[in-house]
CSV table of C-alpha atoms and ligand atoms in Angstrom, one decimal:
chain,number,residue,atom,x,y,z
Y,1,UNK,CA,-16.5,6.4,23.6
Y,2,UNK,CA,-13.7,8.8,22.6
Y,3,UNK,CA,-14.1,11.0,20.0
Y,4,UNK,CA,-10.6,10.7,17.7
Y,5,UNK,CA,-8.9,13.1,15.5
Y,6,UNK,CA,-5.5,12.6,13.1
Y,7,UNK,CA,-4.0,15.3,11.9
Y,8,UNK,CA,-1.9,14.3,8.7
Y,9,UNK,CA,0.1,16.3,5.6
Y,10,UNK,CA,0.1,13.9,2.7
Y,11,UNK,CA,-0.6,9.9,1.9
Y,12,UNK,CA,-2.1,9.5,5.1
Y,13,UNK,CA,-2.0,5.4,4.7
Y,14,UNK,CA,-1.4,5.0,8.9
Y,15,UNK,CA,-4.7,7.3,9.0
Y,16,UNK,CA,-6.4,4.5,7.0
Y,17,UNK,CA,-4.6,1.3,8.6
Y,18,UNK,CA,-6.2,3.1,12.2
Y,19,UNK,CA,-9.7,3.9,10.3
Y,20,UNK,CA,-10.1,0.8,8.5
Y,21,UNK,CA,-9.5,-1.4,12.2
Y,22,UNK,CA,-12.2,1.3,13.2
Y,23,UNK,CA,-14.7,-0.1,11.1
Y,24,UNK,CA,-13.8,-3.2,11.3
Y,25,UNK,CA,-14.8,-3.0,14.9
Y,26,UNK,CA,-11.6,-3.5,16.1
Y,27,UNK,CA,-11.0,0.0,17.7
Y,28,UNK,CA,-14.0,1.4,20.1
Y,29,UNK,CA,-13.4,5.3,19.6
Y,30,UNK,CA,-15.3,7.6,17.2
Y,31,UNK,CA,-13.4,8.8,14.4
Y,32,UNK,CA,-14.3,12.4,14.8
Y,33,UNK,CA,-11.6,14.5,12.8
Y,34,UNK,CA,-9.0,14.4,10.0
Y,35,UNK,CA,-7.1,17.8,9.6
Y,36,UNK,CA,-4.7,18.6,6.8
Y,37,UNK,CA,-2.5,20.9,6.8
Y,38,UNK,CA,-1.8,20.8,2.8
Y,39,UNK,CA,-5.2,20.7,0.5
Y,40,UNK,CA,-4.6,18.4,-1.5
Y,41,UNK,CA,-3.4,15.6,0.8
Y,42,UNK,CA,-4.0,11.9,-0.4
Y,43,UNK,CA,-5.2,11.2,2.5
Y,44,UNK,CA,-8.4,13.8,2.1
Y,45,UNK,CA,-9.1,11.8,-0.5
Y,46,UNK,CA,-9.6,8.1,1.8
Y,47,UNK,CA,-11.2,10.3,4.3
Y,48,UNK,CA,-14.0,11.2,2.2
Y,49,UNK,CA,-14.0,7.8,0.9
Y,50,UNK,CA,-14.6,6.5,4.5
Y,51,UNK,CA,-17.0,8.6,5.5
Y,52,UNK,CA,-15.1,10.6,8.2
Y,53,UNK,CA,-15.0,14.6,8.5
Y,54,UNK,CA,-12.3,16.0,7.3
Y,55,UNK,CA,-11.1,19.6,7.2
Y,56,UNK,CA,-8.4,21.4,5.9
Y,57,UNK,CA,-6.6,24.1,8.2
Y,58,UNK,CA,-3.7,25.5,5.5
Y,59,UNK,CA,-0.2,26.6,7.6
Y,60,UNK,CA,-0.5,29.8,8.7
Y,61,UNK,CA,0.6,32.7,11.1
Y,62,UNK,CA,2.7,31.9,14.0
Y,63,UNK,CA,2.7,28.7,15.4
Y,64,UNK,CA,0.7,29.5,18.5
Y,65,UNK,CA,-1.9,30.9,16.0
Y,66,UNK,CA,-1.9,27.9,13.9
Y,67,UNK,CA,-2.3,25.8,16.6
Y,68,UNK,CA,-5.4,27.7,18.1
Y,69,UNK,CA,-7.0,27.1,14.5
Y,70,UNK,CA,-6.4,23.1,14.7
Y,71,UNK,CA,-7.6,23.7,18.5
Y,72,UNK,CA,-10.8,25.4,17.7
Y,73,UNK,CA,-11.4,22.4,15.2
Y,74,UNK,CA,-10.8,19.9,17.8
Y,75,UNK,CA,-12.9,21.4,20.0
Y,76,UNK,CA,-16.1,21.7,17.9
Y,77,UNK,CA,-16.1,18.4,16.9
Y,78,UNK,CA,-15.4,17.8,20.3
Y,79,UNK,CA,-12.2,15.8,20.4
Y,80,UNK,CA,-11.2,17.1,23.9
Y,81,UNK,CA,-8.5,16.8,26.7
Y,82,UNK,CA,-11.1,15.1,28.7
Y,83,UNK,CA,-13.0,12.7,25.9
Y,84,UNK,CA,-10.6,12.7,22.8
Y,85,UNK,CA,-7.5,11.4,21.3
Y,86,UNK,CA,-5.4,13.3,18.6
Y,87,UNK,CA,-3.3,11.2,16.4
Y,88,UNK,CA,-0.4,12.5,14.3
Y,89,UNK,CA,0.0,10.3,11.6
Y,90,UNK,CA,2.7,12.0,8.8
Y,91,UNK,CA,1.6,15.5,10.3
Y,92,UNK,CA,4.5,17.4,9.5
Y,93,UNK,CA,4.2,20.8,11.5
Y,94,UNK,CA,5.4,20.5,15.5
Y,95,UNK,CA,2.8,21.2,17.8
Y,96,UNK,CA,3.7,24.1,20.3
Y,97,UNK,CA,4.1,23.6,23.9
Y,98,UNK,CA,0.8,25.1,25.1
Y,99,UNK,CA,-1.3,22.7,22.9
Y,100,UNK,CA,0.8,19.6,23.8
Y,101,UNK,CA,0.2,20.8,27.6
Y,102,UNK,CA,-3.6,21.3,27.0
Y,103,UNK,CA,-3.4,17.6,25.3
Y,104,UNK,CA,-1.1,16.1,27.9
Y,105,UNK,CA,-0.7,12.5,27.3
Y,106,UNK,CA,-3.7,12.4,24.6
Y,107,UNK,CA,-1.5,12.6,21.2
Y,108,UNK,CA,0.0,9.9,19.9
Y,109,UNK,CA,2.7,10.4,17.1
Y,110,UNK,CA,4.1,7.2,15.0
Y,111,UNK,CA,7.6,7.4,13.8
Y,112,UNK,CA,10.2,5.5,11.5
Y,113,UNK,CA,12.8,4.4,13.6
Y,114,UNK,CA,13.2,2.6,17.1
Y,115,UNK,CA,13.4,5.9,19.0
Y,116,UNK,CA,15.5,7.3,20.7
Y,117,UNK,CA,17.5,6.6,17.5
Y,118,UNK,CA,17.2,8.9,14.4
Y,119,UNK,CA,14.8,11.6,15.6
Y,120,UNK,CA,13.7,13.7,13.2
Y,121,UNK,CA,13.2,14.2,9.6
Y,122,UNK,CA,14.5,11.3,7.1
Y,123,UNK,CA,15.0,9.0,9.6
Y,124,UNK,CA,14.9,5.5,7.1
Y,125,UNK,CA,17.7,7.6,5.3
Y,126,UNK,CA,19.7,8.6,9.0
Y,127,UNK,CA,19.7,4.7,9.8
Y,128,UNK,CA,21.0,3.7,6.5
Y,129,UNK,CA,23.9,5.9,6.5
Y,130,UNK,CA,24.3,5.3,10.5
Y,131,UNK,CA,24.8,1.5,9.0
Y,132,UNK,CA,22.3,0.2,11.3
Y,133,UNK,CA,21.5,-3.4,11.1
Y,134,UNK,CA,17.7,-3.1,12.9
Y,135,UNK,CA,15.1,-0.2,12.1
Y,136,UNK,CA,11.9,-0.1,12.4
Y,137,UNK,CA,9.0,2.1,13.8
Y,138,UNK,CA,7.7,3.5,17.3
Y,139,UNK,CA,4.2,4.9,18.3
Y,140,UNK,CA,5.0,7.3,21.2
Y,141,UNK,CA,3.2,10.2,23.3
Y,142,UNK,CA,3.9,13.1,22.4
Y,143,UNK,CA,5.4,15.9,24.5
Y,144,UNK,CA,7.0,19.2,23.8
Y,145,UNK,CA,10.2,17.8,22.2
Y,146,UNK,CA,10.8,16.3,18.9
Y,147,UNK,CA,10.0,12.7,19.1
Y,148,UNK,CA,10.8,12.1,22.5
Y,149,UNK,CA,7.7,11.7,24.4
Y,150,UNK,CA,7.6,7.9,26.3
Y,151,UNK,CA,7.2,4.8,23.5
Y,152,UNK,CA,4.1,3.0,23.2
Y,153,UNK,CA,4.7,0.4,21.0
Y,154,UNK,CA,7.7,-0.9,18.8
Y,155,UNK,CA,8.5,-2.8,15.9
Y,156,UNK,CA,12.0,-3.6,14.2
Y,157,UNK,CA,13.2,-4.7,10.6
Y,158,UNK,CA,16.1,-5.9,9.5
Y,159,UNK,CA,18.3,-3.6,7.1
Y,160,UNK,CA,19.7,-5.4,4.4
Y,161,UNK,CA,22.8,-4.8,2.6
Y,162,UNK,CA,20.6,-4.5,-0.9
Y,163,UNK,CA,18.2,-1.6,0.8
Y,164,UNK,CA,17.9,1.9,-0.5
Y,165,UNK,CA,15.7,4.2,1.2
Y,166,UNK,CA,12.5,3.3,-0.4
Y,167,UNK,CA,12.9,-0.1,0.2
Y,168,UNK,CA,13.5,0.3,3.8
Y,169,UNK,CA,10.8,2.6,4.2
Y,170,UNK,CA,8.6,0.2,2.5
Y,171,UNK,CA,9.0,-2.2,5.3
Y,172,UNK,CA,8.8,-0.2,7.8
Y,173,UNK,CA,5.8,1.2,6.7
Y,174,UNK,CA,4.2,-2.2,6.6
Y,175,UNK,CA,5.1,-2.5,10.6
Y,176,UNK,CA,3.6,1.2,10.9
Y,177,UNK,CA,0.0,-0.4,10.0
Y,178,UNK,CA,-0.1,-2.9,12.3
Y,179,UNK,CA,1.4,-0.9,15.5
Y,180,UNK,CA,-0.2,2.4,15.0
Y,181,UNK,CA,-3.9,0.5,15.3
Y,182,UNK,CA,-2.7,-1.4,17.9
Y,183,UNK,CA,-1.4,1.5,20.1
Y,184,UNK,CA,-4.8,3.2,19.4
Y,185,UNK,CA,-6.9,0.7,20.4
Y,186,UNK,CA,-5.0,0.1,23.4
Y,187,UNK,CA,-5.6,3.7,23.9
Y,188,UNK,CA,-9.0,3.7,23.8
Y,189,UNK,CA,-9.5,0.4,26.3
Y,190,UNK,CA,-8.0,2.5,28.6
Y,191,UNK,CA,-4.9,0.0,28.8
Y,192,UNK,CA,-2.4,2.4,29.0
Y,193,UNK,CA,-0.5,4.3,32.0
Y,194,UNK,CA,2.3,6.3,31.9
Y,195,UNK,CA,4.6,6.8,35.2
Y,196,UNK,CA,7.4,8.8,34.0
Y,197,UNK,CA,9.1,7.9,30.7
Y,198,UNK,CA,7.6,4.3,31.2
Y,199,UNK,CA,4.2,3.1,29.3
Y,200,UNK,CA,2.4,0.3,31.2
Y,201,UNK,CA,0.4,-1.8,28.9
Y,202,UNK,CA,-2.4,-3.6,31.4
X,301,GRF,C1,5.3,7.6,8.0
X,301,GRF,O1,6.5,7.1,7.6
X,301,GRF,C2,5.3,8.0,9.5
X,301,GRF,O2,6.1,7.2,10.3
X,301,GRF,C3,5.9,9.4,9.5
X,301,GRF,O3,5.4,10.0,8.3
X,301,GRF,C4,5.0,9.0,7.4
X,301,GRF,C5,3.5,9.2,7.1
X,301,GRF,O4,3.0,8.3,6.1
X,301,GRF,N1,5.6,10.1,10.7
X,301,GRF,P1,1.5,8.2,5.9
X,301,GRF,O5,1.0,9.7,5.6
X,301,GRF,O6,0.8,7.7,7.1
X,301,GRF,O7,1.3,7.3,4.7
């Protein structure tokens, strides 16, 4: 079985929605890892609740240095390149180029918008001022850009006239809880091959 870690910042509630269809048995991987890069993350909080390890790696030094911290963590619970799965799931540092080569095609990140549109930070807020009628959320690999590794999994909401941010992001957040899992476990049936920018779900 693989050995999973998720790296989060704050609520962490996709960290939950992926560990809850964990132990419901839904998901065959190992929940090895939660990270943190702020201390006093919610989502610390539902970790310890669940059961699962969690440690807190606070930002620090240069960004290759950081990331050889959050490496070293990885490694000794032994979520690997060759056995493990690192999910990002509100983890709000970028991962440098070396560790997203060492992890090629093993991280998943999930993100509030139907990539390619409204990369980035505040993307519920981008699609409401873009006047967008459809939104929603992608889980996609991640590679050594900013949300723009190949897309996993979709799922769109409609934007009403009436919706203000938090509104929007409340439904899209509800989509988030269902795909993230989903992607994951499809993950780790082995179910998915990338050629290219294309993800083939067998
Ligand atoms: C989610 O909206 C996710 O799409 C984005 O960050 C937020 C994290 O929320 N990447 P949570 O910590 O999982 O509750």
């Amino acid at each position: 079985m693989l050995n999973l870690g998720i790296l989060i910042s704050g609520r962490g509630s996709n960290m939950e929605a992926i560990l809850d269809a964990i132990k419901k048995d839904k998901i065959p991987i190992n929940p090895a890892l939660i990270i943190s890069d702020v201390s006093d993350a919610r989502g610390l909080h539902i970790a310890k609740r669940l059961g699962v390890p969690a440690e807190v790696i606070p930002s620090a030094g240069s960004r290759a240095e950081y990331d050889t911290m959050i490496l070293d963590a990885l490694r000794r619970y032994e979520v690997t390149p060759q056995n493990g799965l690192v999910c990002l799931a509100g983890f709000m540092r970028i991962l440098g180029s070396e560790f997203v080569a060492k992890y090629k095609n093993k991280i998943l990140n999930i993100h509030p918008s139907l990539l390619p549109a409204f990369p980035g930070l505040y993307s519920q807020k981008q699609a409401l001022e873009y006047g967008a009628k459809v939104s929603g959320c992608s889980v996609h690999i991640v590679d050594s850009g900013v949300d723009t590794g190949p897309v996993i999994m979709q799922a769109a909401v409609p934007v009403d006239v009436n919706d203000t941010v938090e509104s929007l992001s409340d439904k899209i957040l509800s989509k988030e809880h269902i795909i993230y899992p989903q992607a994951v476990e499809l993950f780790a049936r082995g179910k998915i091959r990338i050629t290219g920018r294309r993800v083939i779900i067998s």
